JSON list of C-alpha atoms and ligand atoms in Angstrom, two decimals:
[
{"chain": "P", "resi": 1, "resn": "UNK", "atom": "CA", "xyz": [-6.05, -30.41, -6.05]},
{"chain": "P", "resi": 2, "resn": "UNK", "atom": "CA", "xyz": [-6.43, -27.09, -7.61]},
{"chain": "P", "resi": 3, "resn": "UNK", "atom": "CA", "xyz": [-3.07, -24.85, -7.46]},
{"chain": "P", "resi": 4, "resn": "UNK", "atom": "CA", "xyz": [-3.09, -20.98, -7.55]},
{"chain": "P", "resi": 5, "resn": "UNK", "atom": "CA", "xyz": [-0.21, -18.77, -8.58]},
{"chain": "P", "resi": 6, "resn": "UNK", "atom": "CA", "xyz": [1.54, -17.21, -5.65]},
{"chain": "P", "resi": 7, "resn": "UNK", "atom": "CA", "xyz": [0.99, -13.37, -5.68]},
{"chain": "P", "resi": 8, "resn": "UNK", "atom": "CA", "xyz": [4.75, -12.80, -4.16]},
{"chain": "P", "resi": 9, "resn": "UNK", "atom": "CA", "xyz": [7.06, -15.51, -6.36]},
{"chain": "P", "resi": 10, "resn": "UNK", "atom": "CA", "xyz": [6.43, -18.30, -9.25]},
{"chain": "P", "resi": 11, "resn": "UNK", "atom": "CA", "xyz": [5.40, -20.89, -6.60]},
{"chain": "P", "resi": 12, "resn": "UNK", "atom": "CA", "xyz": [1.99, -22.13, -6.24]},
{"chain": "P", "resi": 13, "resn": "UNK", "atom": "CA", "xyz": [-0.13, -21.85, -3.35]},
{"chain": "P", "resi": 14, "resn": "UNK", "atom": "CA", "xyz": [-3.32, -24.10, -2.46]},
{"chain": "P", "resi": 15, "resn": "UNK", "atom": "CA", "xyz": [-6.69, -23.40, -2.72]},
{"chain": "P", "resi": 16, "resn": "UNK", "atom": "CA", "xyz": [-7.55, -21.19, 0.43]},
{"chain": "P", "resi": 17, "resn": "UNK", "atom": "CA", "xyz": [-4.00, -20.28, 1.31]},
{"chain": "P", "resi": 18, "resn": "UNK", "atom": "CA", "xyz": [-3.19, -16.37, 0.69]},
{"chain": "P", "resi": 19, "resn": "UNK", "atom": "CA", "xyz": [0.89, -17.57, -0.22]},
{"chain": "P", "resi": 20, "resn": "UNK", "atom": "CA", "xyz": [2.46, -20.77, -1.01]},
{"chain": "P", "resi": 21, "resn": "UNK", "atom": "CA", "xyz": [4.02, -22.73, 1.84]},
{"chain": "P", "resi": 22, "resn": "UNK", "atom": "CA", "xyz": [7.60, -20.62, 1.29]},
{"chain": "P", "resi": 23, "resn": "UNK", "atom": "CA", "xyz": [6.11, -17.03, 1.59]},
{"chain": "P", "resi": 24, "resn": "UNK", "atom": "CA", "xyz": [3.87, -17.84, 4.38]},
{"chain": "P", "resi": 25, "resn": "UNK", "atom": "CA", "xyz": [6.77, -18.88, 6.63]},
{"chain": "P", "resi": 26, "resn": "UNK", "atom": "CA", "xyz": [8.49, -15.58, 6.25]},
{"chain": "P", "resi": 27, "resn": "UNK", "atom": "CA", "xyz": [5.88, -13.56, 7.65]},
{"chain": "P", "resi": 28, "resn": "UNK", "atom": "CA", "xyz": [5.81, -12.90, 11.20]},
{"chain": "P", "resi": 29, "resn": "UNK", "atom": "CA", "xyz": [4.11, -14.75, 13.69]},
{"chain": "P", "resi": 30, "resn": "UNK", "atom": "CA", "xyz": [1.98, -12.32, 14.19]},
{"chain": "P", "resi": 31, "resn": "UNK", "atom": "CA", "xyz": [1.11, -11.50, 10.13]},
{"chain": "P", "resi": 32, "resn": "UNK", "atom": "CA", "xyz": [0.42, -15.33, 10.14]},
{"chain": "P", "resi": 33, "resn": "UNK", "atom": "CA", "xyz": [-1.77, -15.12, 12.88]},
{"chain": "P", "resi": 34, "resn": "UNK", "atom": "CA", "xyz": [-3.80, -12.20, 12.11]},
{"chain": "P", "resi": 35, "resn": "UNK", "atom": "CA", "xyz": [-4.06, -13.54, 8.44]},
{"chain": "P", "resi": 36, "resn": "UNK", "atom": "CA", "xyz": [-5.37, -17.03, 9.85]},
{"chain": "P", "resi": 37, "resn": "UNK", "atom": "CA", "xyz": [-8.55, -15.20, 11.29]},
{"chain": "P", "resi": 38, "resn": "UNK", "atom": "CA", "xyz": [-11.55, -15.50, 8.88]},
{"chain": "P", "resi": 39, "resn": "UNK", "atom": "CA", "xyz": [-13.83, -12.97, 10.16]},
{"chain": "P", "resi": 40, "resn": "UNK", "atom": "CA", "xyz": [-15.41, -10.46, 8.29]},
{"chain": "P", "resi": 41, "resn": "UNK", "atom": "CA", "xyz": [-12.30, -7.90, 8.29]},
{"chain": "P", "resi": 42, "resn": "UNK", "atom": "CA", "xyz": [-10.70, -11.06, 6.68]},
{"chain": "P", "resi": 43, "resn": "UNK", "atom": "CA", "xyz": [-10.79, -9.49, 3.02]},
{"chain": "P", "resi": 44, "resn": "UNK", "atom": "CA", "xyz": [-9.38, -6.05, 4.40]},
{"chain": "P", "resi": 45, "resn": "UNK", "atom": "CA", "xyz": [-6.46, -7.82, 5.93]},
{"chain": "P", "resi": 46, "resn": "UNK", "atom": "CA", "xyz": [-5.83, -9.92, 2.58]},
{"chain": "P", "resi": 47, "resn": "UNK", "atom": "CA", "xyz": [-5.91, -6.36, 0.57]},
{"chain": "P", "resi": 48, "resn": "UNK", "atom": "CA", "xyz": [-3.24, -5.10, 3.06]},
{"chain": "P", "resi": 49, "resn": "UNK", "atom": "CA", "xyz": [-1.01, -8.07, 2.30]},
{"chain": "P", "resi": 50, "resn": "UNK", "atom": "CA", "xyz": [-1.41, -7.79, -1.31]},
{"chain": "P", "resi": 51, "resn": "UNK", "atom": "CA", "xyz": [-0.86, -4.32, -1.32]},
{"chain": "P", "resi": 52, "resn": "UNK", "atom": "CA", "xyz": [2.30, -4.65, 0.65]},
{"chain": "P", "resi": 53, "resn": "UNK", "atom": "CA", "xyz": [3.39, -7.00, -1.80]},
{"chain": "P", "resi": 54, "resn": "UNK", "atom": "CA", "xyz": [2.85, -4.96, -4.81]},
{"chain": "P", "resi": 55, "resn": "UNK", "atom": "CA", "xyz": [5.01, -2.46, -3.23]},
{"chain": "P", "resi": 56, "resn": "UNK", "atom": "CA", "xyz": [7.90, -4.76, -2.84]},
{"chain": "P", "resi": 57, "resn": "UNK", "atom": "CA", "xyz": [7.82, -4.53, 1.07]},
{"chain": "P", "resi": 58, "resn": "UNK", "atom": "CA", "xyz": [10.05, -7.68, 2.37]},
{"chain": "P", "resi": 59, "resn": "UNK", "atom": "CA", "xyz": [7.70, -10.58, 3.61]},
{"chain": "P", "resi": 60, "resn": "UNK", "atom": "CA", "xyz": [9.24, -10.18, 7.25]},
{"chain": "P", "resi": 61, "resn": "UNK", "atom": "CA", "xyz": [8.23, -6.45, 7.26]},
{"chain": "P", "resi": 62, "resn": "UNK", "atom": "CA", "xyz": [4.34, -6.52, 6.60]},
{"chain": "P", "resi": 63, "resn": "UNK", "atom": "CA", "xyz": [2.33, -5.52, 9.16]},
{"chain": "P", "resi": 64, "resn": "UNK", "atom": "CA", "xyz": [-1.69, -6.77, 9.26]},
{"chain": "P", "resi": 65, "resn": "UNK", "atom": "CA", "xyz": [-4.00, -4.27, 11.02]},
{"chain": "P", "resi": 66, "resn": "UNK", "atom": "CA", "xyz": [-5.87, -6.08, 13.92]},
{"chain": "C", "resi": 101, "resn": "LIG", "atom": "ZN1", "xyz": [5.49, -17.62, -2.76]}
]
């Protein structure tokens, strides 16, 4: 099973999963949700996590656009 480097902490995440299993249960509900829709906004709403990320904004604090 390929493992990928968690953009947030030295954990690693599985193929198709934005965080590893740690990170993505400290998001909101509703971050979580938003991020589980694979539309075509999909990429925009990955950017926005990542971005949040790289400016050290606390995992329970980022907010996905709908
Ligand atoms: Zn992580």
């Amino acid at each position: 099973m390929t493992r990928l480097a968690c953009p947030n902490c030295p954990n690693t995440r599985g193929k198709g999963q934005y965080l590893c299993q740690t990170c993505w249960g400290r998001l909101t509900p509703l971050a979580r949700r938003l991020l589980s829709v694979r539309d075509a906004k999909a990429f925009a709403r990955l950017r926005e996590l990542h971005g949040q990320i790289a400016a050290h904004k606390p995992l329970d604090r980022i907010e996905i656009s709908r």
